[in-house]
Amino acid sequence: MNSNALIVAEINSLDEKETKNIGELIKDKRLRLNMTQKELADAIGLPKHGDRTIRRWENGETSPSNLELSAILNFPEDPPFLNPVNAKYKMIDLFAGIGGTRLGFQLHGNVKSVFSSEWDKFSQKTYRANFGEMPKGDITEIDENEIPEHDILVGGFPCQAFSQAGLKKGFDDTRGTLFFDIARILKAKRPKAFLLENVKNLKSHDKGRTFEIISNTLKSLNYKVFATTFKARDFGVPQNRERIYIVGFDEKQFANGIDFDFPKPPMKKTRVGNILQENVDEKYTISDKLWDGHQRRKTEHKQRGNGFGYTIFDNNSPYTNTISARYYKDGSEILIKQQNKNPRKITPREAARLQGFPEKFIIPVSDTQAYKQFGNSVSIPVVYAIAQEILKVLEK
């Protein structure tokens, strides 16, 4: 029996002094995890206002149960997704978020990340907990010449309109946008390949002009460009998430041509019940007030002839709507049916599963931040499948 298990087994016999020692143990663990009381409470599944409970435990005012103490002491401290040893290919991870795109490549076992950039401090925390690295900050402030040499560049850049009047300036057309930072790094470092991900409306954004500038810029940098859209549900996760994926290869480095095809979706049958947890805490059940508001607004929208409003799913639903970064607001795009009570939001772990994240992916932030992070992330199975095809080209 390890030391954590011994502490849990003996908790019932603790006197007041020892209870305070347990409080110190909990606090020490939390500080090692670099988590707030709120983050730890959400991470181990405490009910609403769980941060107050953590505070009382740390102050020695009350004691956790065996199960609660075990959940804290056994919360993982070691990053589960360290770079593979002796990886053949190097990649950089731009606009990294929580590392979803990186993970899709790294799970192949022959790709390691040598640089990452993400400005959001909460996403940085999740990234560090899982990969053991702290991403650099704002990419606009990083000199492209300081970025390590790499074979693959990946990034999910924000969609922005371009201000230039013409379509003939190529690289300079992108100045003032975050896509420009990708372009300047491609120009300076010349990776063999890249993968960019964006919302499906990128092609129609600004009447198609945005995508045209992006495509022309990449081609002007001597990259052969491929683009398509995929739905996450076609790759085995029960979410109707449609995104555009742009792949490119440096034509100068492939003298014998570039034989690339996007993967064929496996079209696996999906079911929402496969990602749902059991015995979900009541804090995820929406309140009577919120539920009444949802129903009222849906009726009003229906009367106006549009389809906005909440959507309810159950175990047998084939897939959900797309989870957004705003899911923490009210969760109305995805509500789960419950027997004899109001529907509930999905949990952060269920949100992770909707995106295809492995079970051992650590969630070291509050529920609110977790929803934002998974809503902003990528579908791992889609990226994994595209990465496989990119690696085939590099192998050739």
mmCIF file of C-alpha atoms in Angstrom:
data_model
loop_
_atom_site.group_PDB
_atom_site.id
_atom_site.type_symbol
_atom_site.label_atom_id
_atom_site.label_comp_id
_atom_site.label_asym_id
_atom_site.label_seq_id
_atom_site.Cartn_x
_atom_site.Cartn_y
_atom_site.Cartn_z
ATOM 1 C CA MET A 1 0.000 0.000 0.000
ATOM 2 C CA ASN A 2 1.482 3.417 -1.013
ATOM 3 C CA SER A 3 1.715 6.430 1.303
ATOM 4 C CA ASN A 4 -1.377 8.132 -0.165
ATOM 5 C CA ALA A 5 -3.468 4.998 0.416
ATOM 6 C CA LEU A 6 -2.230 4.735 3.990
ATOM 7 C CA ILE A 7 -3.266 8.312 4.686
ATOM 8 C CA VAL A 8 -6.723 7.694 3.254
ATOM 9 C CA ALA A 9 -7.150 4.457 5.214
ATOM 10 C CA GLU A 10 -6.316 6.150 8.494
ATOM 11 C CA ILE A 11 -8.344 9.331 8.072
ATOM 12 C CA ASN A 12 -11.233 8.164 10.256
ATOM 13 C CA SER A 13 -8.950 7.922 13.296
ATOM 14 C CA LEU A 14 -7.460 11.399 12.990
ATOM 15 C CA ASP A 15 -7.587 13.792 15.937
ATOM 16 C CA GLU A 16 -7.882 17.584 15.541
ATOM 17 C CA LYS A 17 -4.128 18.114 15.131
ATOM 18 C CA GLU A 18 -3.875 15.408 12.496
ATOM 19 C CA THR A 19 -6.866 16.865 10.655
ATOM 20 C CA LYS A 20 -4.909 20.091 10.277
ATOM 21 C CA ASN A 21 -2.012 18.048 8.905
ATOM 22 C CA ILE A 22 -4.368 16.642 6.262
ATOM 23 C CA GLY A 23 -5.307 20.216 5.433
ATOM 24 C CA GLU A 24 -1.661 21.056 4.887
ATOM 25 C CA LEU A 25 -1.274 17.946 2.738
ATOM 26 C CA ILE A 26 -4.191 19.033 0.544
ATOM 27 C CA LYS A 27 -2.856 22.565 0.237
ATOM 28 C CA ASP A 28 0.641 21.348 -0.631
ATOM 29 C CA LYS A 29 -0.793 19.090 -3.322
ATOM 30 C CA ARG A 30 -2.904 21.928 -4.741
ATOM 31 C CA LEU A 31 0.060 24.289 -4.879
ATOM 32 C CA ARG A 32 2.181 21.647 -6.618
ATOM 33 C CA LEU A 33 -0.581 21.365 -9.192
ATOM 34 C CA ASN A 34 -0.626 25.161 -9.561
ATOM 35 C CA MET A 35 -4.391 25.150 -9.063
ATOM 36 C CA THR A 36 -6.770 27.497 -7.277
ATOM 37 C CA GLN A 37 -9.263 26.121 -4.750
ATOM 38 C CA LYS A 38 -12.005 26.514 -7.365
ATOM 39 C CA GLU A 39 -9.983 24.637 -9.975
ATOM 40 C CA LEU A 40 -9.213 21.767 -7.631
ATOM 41 C CA ALA A 41 -12.845 21.554 -6.509
ATOM 42 C CA ASP A 42 -14.070 21.301 -10.100
ATOM 43 C CA ALA A 43 -11.267 18.940 -11.081
ATOM 44 C CA ILE A 44 -12.216 16.335 -8.463
ATOM 45 C CA GLY A 45 -15.967 16.784 -9.041
ATOM 46 C CA LEU A 46 -17.101 18.583 -5.891
ATOM 47 C CA PRO A 47 -20.602 20.100 -5.917
ATOM 48 C CA LYS A 48 -21.370 23.792 -6.419
ATOM 49 C CA HIS A 49 -19.297 26.078 -4.133
ATOM 50 C CA GLY A 50 -16.759 23.274 -3.747
ATOM 51 C CA ASP A 51 -14.023 25.878 -3.368
ATOM 52 C CA ARG A 52 -15.458 26.695 0.060
ATOM 53 C CA THR A 53 -15.166 23.036 0.989
ATOM 54 C CA ILE A 54 -11.526 22.934 -0.149
ATOM 55 C CA ARG A 55 -10.843 26.052 1.914
ATOM 56 C CA ARG A 56 -12.361 24.475 5.044
ATOM 57 C CA TRP A 57 -10.319 21.310 4.524
ATOM 58 C CA GLU A 58 -7.111 23.281 4.102
ATOM 59 C CA ASN A 59 -7.874 25.278 7.258
ATOM 60 C CA GLY A 60 -8.477 22.086 9.237
ATOM 61 C CA GLU A 61 -12.101 23.049 9.956
ATOM 62 C CA THR A 62 -13.530 19.881 8.384
ATOM 63 C CA SER A 63 -12.156 16.673 6.863
ATOM 64 C CA PRO A 64 -12.685 15.118 3.447
ATOM 65 C CA SER A 65 -14.094 11.640 3.052
ATOM 66 C CA ASN A 66 -11.795 8.781 2.097
ATOM 67 C CA LEU A 67 -12.990 9.051 -1.507
ATOM 68 C CA GLU A 68 -12.496 12.824 -1.675
ATOM 69 C CA LEU A 69 -9.027 12.668 -0.162
ATOM 70 C CA SER A 70 -8.063 9.864 -2.516
ATOM 71 C CA ALA A 71 -9.256 11.936 -5.496
ATOM 72 C CA ILE A 72 -7.025 14.821 -4.428
ATOM 73 C CA LEU A 73 -3.918 12.842 -3.537
ATOM 74 C CA ASN A 74 -4.132 10.721 -6.672
ATOM 75 C CA PHE A 75 -4.740 13.651 -9.032
ATOM 76 C CA PRO A 76 -1.955 13.263 -11.622
ATOM 77 C CA GLU A 77 1.082 15.509 -11.319
ATOM 78 C CA ASP A 78 3.130 14.031 -14.165
ATOM 79 C CA PRO A 79 2.293 15.212 -17.713
ATOM 80 C CA PRO A 80 0.766 12.258 -19.618
ATOM 81 C CA PHE A 81 1.784 13.411 -23.112
ATOM 82 C CA LEU A 82 5.501 14.071 -23.101
ATOM 83 C CA ASN A 83 7.291 14.243 -26.445
ATOM 84 C CA PRO A 84 8.062 10.799 -27.910
ATOM 85 C CA VAL A 85 11.664 9.691 -27.525
ATOM 86 C CA ASN A 86 13.648 9.597 -30.793
ATOM 87 C CA ALA A 87 10.830 11.184 -32.808
ATOM 88 C CA LYS A 88 11.696 11.514 -36.486
ATOM 89 C CA TYR A 89 9.852 14.761 -37.193
ATOM 90 C CA LYS A 90 9.772 18.136 -35.444
ATOM 91 C CA MET A 91 6.716 20.361 -35.338
ATOM 92 C CA ILE A 92 5.668 23.747 -33.961
ATOM 93 C CA ASP A 93 2.245 24.433 -32.456
ATOM 94 C CA LEU A 94 0.879 27.940 -33.107
ATOM 95 C CA PHE A 95 -2.326 29.341 -31.561
ATOM 96 C CA ALA A 96 -1.925 26.144 -29.599
ATOM 97 C CA GLY A 97 -4.895 26.355 -27.224
ATOM 98 C CA ILE A 98 -4.702 23.216 -25.097
ATOM 99 C CA GLY A 99 -2.666 21.267 -27.645
ATOM 100 C CA GLY A 100 -5.354 19.339 -29.512
ATOM 101 C CA THR A 101 -3.663 19.594 -32.900
ATOM 102 C CA ARG A 102 -0.304 18.719 -31.381
ATOM 103 C CA LEU A 103 -1.860 15.661 -29.777
ATOM 104 C CA GLY A 104 -3.309 14.480 -33.100
ATOM 105 C CA PHE A 105 0.234 14.368 -34.520
ATOM 106 C CA GLN A 106 2.074 13.258 -31.399
ATOM 107 C CA LEU A 107 -0.110 10.177 -30.926
ATOM 108 C CA HIS A 108 1.531 8.748 -34.050
ATOM 109 C CA GLY A 109 4.697 8.362 -32.000
ATOM 110 C CA ASN A 110 7.180 9.874 -34.457
ATOM 111 C CA VAL A 111 6.458 13.605 -34.105
ATOM 112 C CA LYS A 112 7.684 15.867 -31.305
ATOM 113 C CA SER A 113 6.938 19.513 -30.628
ATOM 114 C CA VAL A 114 9.892 21.914 -30.425
ATOM 115 C CA PHE A 115 7.951 25.162 -29.981
ATOM 116 C CA SER A 116 4.450 26.265 -29.004
ATOM 117 C CA SER A 117 2.682 29.596 -28.683
ATOM 118 C CA GLU A 118 -0.545 30.431 -26.807
ATOM 119 C CA TRP A 119 -1.370 33.715 -25.071
ATOM 120 C CA ASP A 120 -4.300 32.628 -22.834
ATOM 121 C CA LYS A 121 -2.998 31.893 -19.320
ATOM 122 C CA PHE A 122 -5.650 29.262 -18.557
ATOM 123 C CA SER A 123 -4.963 27.385 -21.786
ATOM 124 C CA GLN A 124 -1.257 27.594 -20.968
ATOM 125 C CA LYS A 125 -1.991 25.924 -17.631
ATOM 126 C CA THR A 126 -3.806 23.010 -19.289
ATOM 127 C CA TYR A 127 -1.090 22.717 -21.934
ATOM 128 C CA ARG A 128 1.639 22.570 -19.310
ATOM 129 C CA ALA A 129 -0.221 20.007 -17.203
ATOM 130 C CA ASN A 130 -0.510 17.649 -20.177
ATOM 131 C CA PHE A 131 2.697 18.227 -22.157
ATOM 132 C CA GLY A 132 5.110 19.402 -19.479
ATOM 133 C CA GLU A 133 5.893 22.603 -21.390
ATOM 134 C CA MET A 134 4.777 26.199 -20.968
ATOM 135 C CA PRO A 135 3.876 27.716 -24.359
ATOM 136 C CA LYS A 136 5.408 31.018 -25.339
ATOM 137 C CA GLY A 137 3.019 33.966 -25.292
ATOM 138 C CA ASP A 138 1.716 36.277 -28.009
ATOM 139 C CA ILE A 139 3.003 35.071 -31.376
ATOM 140 C CA THR A 140 2.898 38.616 -32.782
ATOM 141 C CA GLU A 141 5.729 39.520 -30.398
ATOM 142 C CA ILE A 142 7.967 36.559 -31.277
ATOM 143 C CA ASP A 143 10.724 36.931 -33.862
ATOM 144 C CA GLU A 144 10.341 34.217 -36.498
ATOM 145 C CA ASN A 145 14.122 33.770 -36.586
ATOM 146 C CA GLU A 146 14.092 32.670 -32.948
ATOM 147 C CA ILE A 147 11.753 29.765 -33.686
ATOM 148 C CA PRO A 148 13.527 26.366 -33.951
ATOM 149 C CA GLU A 149 13.852 24.528 -37.232
ATOM 150 C CA HIS A 150 10.931 22.173 -37.826
ATOM 151 C CA ASP A 151 9.346 19.871 -40.371
ATOM 152 C CA ILE A 152 5.667 20.586 -39.685
ATOM 153 C CA LEU A 153 3.799 23.745 -38.688
ATOM 154 C CA VAL A 154 0.298 23.489 -37.242
ATOM 155 C CA GLY A 155 -2.094 26.211 -36.170
ATOM 156 C CA GLY A 156 -5.752 27.067 -35.746
ATOM 157 C CA PHE A 157 -5.608 30.796 -36.418
ATOM 158 C CA PRO A 158 -8.557 33.160 -35.761
ATOM 159 C CA CYS A 159 -10.589 34.194 -38.804
ATOM 160 C CA GLN A 160 -10.132 37.889 -39.598
ATOM 161 C CA ALA A 161 -11.088 40.121 -42.496
ATOM 162 C CA PHE A 162 -8.233 41.541 -44.536
ATOM 163 C CA SER A 163 -8.145 45.291 -44.995
ATOM 164 C CA GLN A 164 -6.231 45.612 -48.280
ATOM 165 C CA ALA A 165 -8.266 46.614 -51.311
ATOM 166 C CA GLY A 166 -6.586 44.367 -53.866
ATOM 167 C CA LEU A 167 -5.756 40.703 -54.187
ATOM 168 C CA LYS A 168 -2.370 41.139 -55.817
ATOM 169 C CA LYS A 169 -0.107 41.996 -52.897
ATOM 170 C CA GLY A 170 0.267 38.369 -51.794
ATOM 171 C CA PHE A 171 2.220 38.168 -48.541
ATOM 172 C CA ASP A 172 1.692 41.873 -47.732
ATOM 173 C CA ASP A 173 -2.079 41.484 -48.045
ATOM 174 C CA THR A 174 -2.079 39.600 -44.746
ATOM 175 C CA ARG A 175 -0.351 42.258 -42.620
ATOM 176 C CA GLY A 176 -2.303 43.277 -39.551
ATOM 177 C CA THR A 177 -3.920 39.845 -39.207
ATOM 178 C CA LEU A 178 -2.902 36.813 -37.185
ATOM 179 C CA PHE A 179 -2.588 34.761 -40.361
ATOM 180 C CA PHE A 180 0.354 37.032 -41.209
ATOM 181 C CA ASP A 181 2.284 35.476 -38.312
ATOM 182 C CA ILE A 182 1.860 32.034 -39.844
ATOM 183 C CA ALA A 183 2.933 33.341 -43.238
ATOM 184 C CA ARG A 184 6.080 35.068 -41.942
ATOM 185 C CA ILE A 185 7.148 31.905 -40.089
ATOM 186 C CA LEU A 186 6.560 29.761 -43.185
ATOM 187 C CA LYS A 187 8.621 32.224 -45.204
ATOM 188 C CA ALA A 188 11.489 32.269 -42.717
ATOM 189 C CA LYS A 189 11.674 28.616 -41.610
ATOM 190 C CA ARG A 190 10.405 26.703 -44.662
ATOM 191 C CA PRO A 191 8.874 23.646 -42.933
ATOM 192 C CA LYS A 192 8.165 20.728 -45.235
ATOM 193 C CA ALA A 193 4.443 20.736 -44.423
ATOM 194 C CA PHE A 194 1.722 22.560 -42.529
ATOM 195 C CA LEU A 195 -1.816 21.967 -41.274
ATOM 196 C CA LEU A 196 -4.140 24.896 -40.582
ATOM 197 C CA GLU A 197 -7.639 24.544 -39.119
ATOM 198 C CA ASN A 198 -10.498 27.022 -39.093
ATOM 199 C CA VAL A 199 -14.274 27.402 -39.025
ATOM 200 C CA LYS A 200 -16.049 26.090 -42.096
ATOM 201 C CA ASN A 201 -17.229 29.606 -42.996
ATOM 202 C CA LEU A 202 -13.659 30.698 -43.706
ATOM 203 C CA LYS A 203 -14.275 30.047 -47.411
ATOM 204 C CA SER A 204 -17.265 32.384 -47.486
ATOM 205 C CA HIS A 205 -15.856 34.942 -45.034
ATOM 206 C CA ASP A 206 -15.816 38.473 -46.476
ATOM 207 C CA LYS A 207 -17.466 37.165 -49.669
ATOM 208 C CA GLY A 208 -14.696 34.620 -50.208
ATOM 209 C CA ARG A 209 -11.974 37.247 -50.225
ATOM 210 C CA THR A 210 -10.350 36.130 -46.976
ATOM 211 C CA PHE A 211 -9.805 32.568 -48.160
ATOM 212 C CA GLU A 212 -8.593 33.760 -51.545
ATOM 213 C CA ILE A 213 -5.899 35.911 -49.950
ATOM 214 C CA ILE A 214 -4.871 33.084 -47.625
ATOM 215 C CA SER A 215 -4.657 30.593 -50.488
ATOM 216 C CA ASN A 216 -2.783 33.004 -52.777
ATOM 217 C CA THR A 217 -0.334 33.889 -50.018
ATOM 218 C CA LEU A 218 0.485 30.251 -49.293
ATOM 219 C CA LYS A 219 0.964 29.561 -53.001
ATOM 220 C CA SER A 220 3.172 32.633 -53.387
ATOM 221 C CA LEU A 221 5.422 31.098 -50.716
ATOM 222 C CA ASN A 222 5.819 28.046 -53.012
ATOM 223 C CA TYR A 223 3.561 25.725 -51.061
ATOM 224 C CA LYS A 224 1.191 23.361 -52.804
ATOM 225 C CA VAL A 225 -2.139 23.816 -51.033
ATOM 226 C CA PHE A 226 -4.975 21.367 -50.362
ATOM 227 C CA ALA A 227 -8.190 22.252 -48.527
ATOM 228 C CA THR A 228 -11.335 20.409 -47.484
ATOM 229 C CA THR A 229 -14.000 20.344 -44.795
ATOM 230 C CA PHE A 230 -14.680 17.446 -42.439
ATOM 231 C CA LYS A 231 -17.351 16.691 -39.863
ATOM 232 C CA ALA A 232 -16.168 15.253 -36.566
ATOM 233 C CA ARG A 233 -19.104 12.841 -36.492
ATOM 234 C CA ASP A 234 -17.741 11.111 -39.611
ATOM 235 C CA PHE A 235 -14.582 10.225 -37.672
ATOM 236 C CA GLY A 236 -16.230 8.460 -34.748
ATOM 237 C CA VAL A 237 -17.072 11.184 -32.215
ATOM 238 C CA PRO A 238 -20.737 12.093 -31.647
ATOM 239 C CA GLN A 239 -20.520 15.786 -32.531
ATOM 240 C CA ASN A 240 -21.580 17.576 -35.696
ATOM 241 C CA ARG A 241 -18.491 19.771 -35.822
ATOM 242 C CA GLU A 242 -17.589 20.873 -39.340
ATOM 243 C CA ARG A 243 -14.231 22.573 -39.902
ATOM 244 C CA ILE A 244 -11.991 23.484 -42.813
ATOM 245 C CA TYR A 245 -8.515 21.946 -42.945
ATOM 246 C CA ILE A 246 -5.757 23.451 -45.080
ATOM 247 C CA VAL A 247 -2.668 21.347 -45.802
ATOM 248 C CA GLY A 248 0.425 22.520 -47.614
ATOM 249 C CA PHE A 249 3.792 21.124 -48.745
ATOM 250 C CA ASP A 250 6.919 23.031 -49.730
ATOM 251 C CA GLU A 251 7.214 22.307 -53.441
ATOM 252 C CA LYS A 252 10.973 22.982 -53.419
ATOM 253 C CA GLN A 253 11.540 20.112 -50.997
ATOM 254 C CA PHE A 254 9.515 17.564 -52.987
ATOM 255 C CA ALA A 255 11.268 17.365 -56.322
ATOM 256 C CA ASN A 256 9.417 14.183 -57.299
ATOM 257 C CA GLY A 257 5.994 15.700 -56.744
ATOM 258 C CA ILE A 258 3.525 15.637 -53.883
ATOM 259 C CA ASP A 259 1.158 12.699 -53.706
ATOM 260 C CA PHE A 260 -1.282 13.785 -50.987
ATOM 261 C CA ASP A 261 -4.901 12.877 -50.436
ATOM 262 C CA PHE A 262 -7.075 13.771 -47.491
ATOM 263 C CA PRO A 263 -8.182 10.729 -45.479
ATOM 264 C CA LYS A 264 -11.496 9.094 -46.207
ATOM 265 C CA PRO A 265 -13.827 9.460 -43.208
ATOM 266 C CA PRO A 266 -14.475 6.029 -41.670
ATOM 267 C CA MET A 267 -18.146 7.018 -41.184
ATOM 268 C CA LYS A 268 -18.335 5.140 -37.891
ATOM 269 C CA LYS A 269 -21.767 4.969 -36.301
ATOM 270 C CA THR A 270 -21.857 7.329 -33.342
ATOM 271 C CA ARG A 271 -24.018 7.559 -30.226
ATOM 272 C CA VAL A 272 -24.126 10.317 -27.605
ATOM 273 C CA GLY A 273 -24.531 7.744 -24.846
ATOM 274 C CA ASN A 274 -20.987 6.552 -25.501
ATOM 275 C CA ILE A 275 -19.486 9.762 -24.091
ATOM 276 C CA LEU A 276 -21.866 10.374 -21.178
ATOM 277 C CA GLN A 277 -20.839 9.911 -17.558
ATOM 278 C CA GLU A 278 -22.980 8.245 -14.906
ATOM 279 C CA ASN A 279 -24.125 9.748 -11.599
ATOM 280 C CA VAL A 280 -23.476 13.308 -12.752
ATOM 281 C CA ASP A 281 -23.538 15.964 -10.019
ATOM 282 C CA GLU A 282 -26.677 18.076 -9.668
ATOM 283 C CA LYS A 283 -24.701 21.250 -10.344
ATOM 284 C CA TYR A 284 -24.882 20.413 -14.063
ATOM 285 C CA THR A 285 -28.718 20.304 -14.039
ATOM 286 C CA ILE A 286 -29.965 23.676 -15.262
ATOM 287 C CA SER A 287 -32.136 25.718 -12.900
ATOM 288 C CA ASP A 288 -35.886 26.209 -13.250
ATOM 289 C CA LYS A 289 -35.289 29.865 -14.117
ATOM 290 C CA LEU A 290 -32.809 29.059 -16.885
ATOM 291 C CA TRP A 291 -34.958 26.230 -18.224
ATOM 292 C CA ASP A 292 -38.041 28.486 -18.341
ATOM 293 C CA GLY A 293 -36.000 31.098 -20.193
ATOM 294 C CA HIS A 294 -34.744 28.550 -22.724
ATOM 295 C CA GLN A 295 -38.255 27.342 -23.473
ATOM 296 C CA ARG A 296 -39.647 30.869 -23.752
ATOM 297 C CA ARG A 297 -36.921 32.004 -26.162
ATOM 298 C CA LYS A 298 -37.277 28.903 -28.312
ATOM 299 C CA THR A 299 -41.015 29.556 -28.655
ATOM 300 C CA GLU A 300 -40.350 33.181 -29.595
ATOM 301 C CA HIS A 301 -37.793 32.158 -32.226
ATOM 302 C CA LYS A 302 -40.172 29.571 -33.660
ATOM 303 C CA GLN A 303 -42.893 32.186 -34.015
ATOM 304 C CA ARG A 304 -40.469 34.373 -35.969
ATOM 305 C CA GLY A 305 -39.701 31.472 -38.278
ATOM 306 C CA ASN A 306 -36.142 30.677 -37.245
ATOM 307 C CA GLY A 307 -34.678 27.655 -35.497
ATOM 308 C CA PHE A 308 -32.557 29.153 -32.750
ATOM 309 C CA GLY A 309 -32.821 27.762 -29.247
ATOM 310 C CA TYR A 310 -31.784 24.877 -27.071
ATOM 311 C CA THR A 311 -31.391 21.327 -28.347
ATOM 312 C CA ILE A 312 -31.909 18.247 -26.165
ATOM 313 C CA PHE A 313 -30.063 14.989 -26.718
ATOM 314 C CA ASP A 314 -30.243 11.596 -25.042
ATOM 315 C CA ASN A 315 -28.255 8.353 -24.965
ATOM 316 C CA ASN A 316 -29.538 7.257 -28.347
ATOM 317 C CA SER A 317 -28.987 10.514 -30.220
ATOM 318 C CA PRO A 318 -26.422 9.876 -32.978
ATOM 319 C CA TYR A 319 -24.525 13.119 -32.327
ATOM 320 C CA THR A 320 -24.767 16.574 -30.720
ATOM 321 C CA ASN A 321 -24.527 20.077 -32.097
ATOM 322 C CA THR A 322 -21.094 21.698 -32.253
ATOM 323 C CA ILE A 323 -19.839 22.661 -28.816
ATOM 324 C CA SER A 324 -18.734 26.294 -28.748
ATOM 325 C CA ALA A 325 -16.331 28.243 -26.540
ATOM 326 C CA ARG A 326 -19.402 29.998 -25.125
ATOM 327 C CA TYR A 327 -20.873 26.775 -23.783
ATOM 328 C CA TYR A 328 -20.169 27.905 -20.220
ATOM 329 C CA LYS A 329 -22.779 30.695 -20.615
ATOM 330 C CA ASP A 330 -25.825 28.449 -20.481
ATOM 331 C CA GLY A 331 -24.996 25.290 -22.421
ATOM 332 C CA SER A 332 -28.108 25.620 -24.531
ATOM 333 C CA GLU A 333 -26.578 24.220 -27.739
ATOM 334 C CA ILE A 334 -26.166 20.833 -26.043
ATOM 335 C CA LEU A 335 -28.526 19.749 -23.246
ATOM 336 C CA ILE A 336 -28.841 16.173 -22.022
ATOM 337 C CA LYS A 337 -32.267 14.769 -21.214
ATOM 338 C CA GLN A 338 -32.847 13.521 -17.670
ATOM 339 C CA GLN A 339 -35.722 11.542 -16.187
ATOM 340 C CA ASN A 340 -38.207 13.547 -14.109
ATOM 341 C CA LYS A 341 -36.084 16.697 -13.893
ATOM 342 C CA ASN A 342 -34.672 19.527 -15.963
ATOM 343 C CA PRO A 343 -32.061 18.674 -18.590
ATOM 344 C CA ARG A 344 -28.385 19.111 -17.775
ATOM 345 C CA LYS A 345 -25.269 20.493 -19.379
ATOM 346 C CA ILE A 346 -22.523 18.111 -20.380
ATOM 347 C CA THR A 347 -19.598 17.883 -17.956
ATOM 348 C CA PRO A 348 -16.071 19.038 -18.864
ATOM 349 C CA ARG A 349 -14.973 15.403 -19.220
ATOM 350 C CA GLU A 350 -17.878 14.783 -21.600
ATOM 351 C CA ALA A 351 -16.830 17.893 -23.550
ATOM 352 C CA ALA A 352 -13.331 16.410 -23.801
ATOM 353 C CA ARG A 353 -14.775 13.142 -25.076
ATOM 354 C CA LEU A 354 -16.879 15.004 -27.665
ATOM 355 C CA GLN A 355 -13.598 16.270 -29.111
ATOM 356 C CA GLY A 356 -11.969 12.840 -28.917
ATOM 357 C CA PHE A 357 -9.445 13.665 -26.175
ATOM 358 C CA PRO A 358 -7.971 10.627 -24.386
ATOM 359 C CA GLU A 359 -9.285 9.822 -20.902
ATOM 360 C CA LYS A 360 -5.932 10.590 -19.306
ATOM 361 C CA PHE A 361 -6.000 14.179 -20.588
ATOM 362 C CA ILE A 362 -5.764 16.340 -17.457
ATOM 363 C CA ILE A 363 -8.311 19.114 -16.829
ATOM 364 C CA PRO A 364 -6.593 21.401 -14.267
ATOM 365 C CA VAL A 365 -8.913 24.421 -14.626
ATOM 366 C CA SER A 366 -12.414 25.425 -13.529
ATOM 367 C CA ASP A 367 -15.469 24.113 -15.383
ATOM 368 C CA THR A 368 -15.956 27.540 -16.992
ATOM 369 C CA GLN A 369 -12.457 27.582 -18.438
ATOM 370 C CA ALA A 370 -12.665 23.914 -19.448
ATOM 371 C CA TYR A 371 -15.773 24.562 -21.550
ATOM 372 C CA LYS A 372 -14.022 27.459 -23.301
ATOM 373 C CA GLN A 373 -10.947 25.353 -23.965
ATOM 374 C CA PHE A 374 -12.667 22.303 -25.383
ATOM 375 C CA GLY A 375 -15.082 24.493 -27.363
ATOM 376 C CA ASN A 376 -12.089 26.218 -28.953
ATOM 377 C CA SER A 377 -10.135 23.026 -29.559
ATOM 378 C CA VAL A 378 -10.106 20.516 -32.402
ATOM 379 C CA SER A 379 -11.477 17.055 -33.038
ATOM 380 C CA ILE A 380 -8.538 14.782 -32.256
ATOM 381 C CA PRO A 381 -9.598 11.862 -34.518
ATOM 382 C CA VAL A 382 -9.863 14.189 -37.538
ATOM 383 C CA VAL A 383 -6.419 15.699 -36.946
ATOM 384 C CA TYR A 384 -4.944 12.245 -36.281
ATOM 385 C CA ALA A 385 -6.257 10.978 -39.634
ATOM 386 C CA ILE A 386 -4.976 14.020 -41.558
ATOM 387 C CA ALA A 387 -1.607 13.776 -39.782
ATOM 388 C CA GLN A 388 -1.295 10.186 -40.943
ATOM 389 C CA GLU A 389 -1.643 11.247 -44.578
ATOM 390 C CA ILE A 390 0.821 14.132 -44.145
ATOM 391 C CA LEU A 391 3.367 11.773 -42.598
ATOM 392 C CA LYS A 392 2.971 9.396 -45.539
ATOM 393 C CA VAL A 393 4.092 12.185 -47.863
ATOM 394 C CA LEU A 394 7.051 13.046 -45.628
ATOM 395 C CA GLU A 395 8.081 9.392 -45.510
ATOM 396 C CA LYS A 396 8.142 9.223 -49.302
#
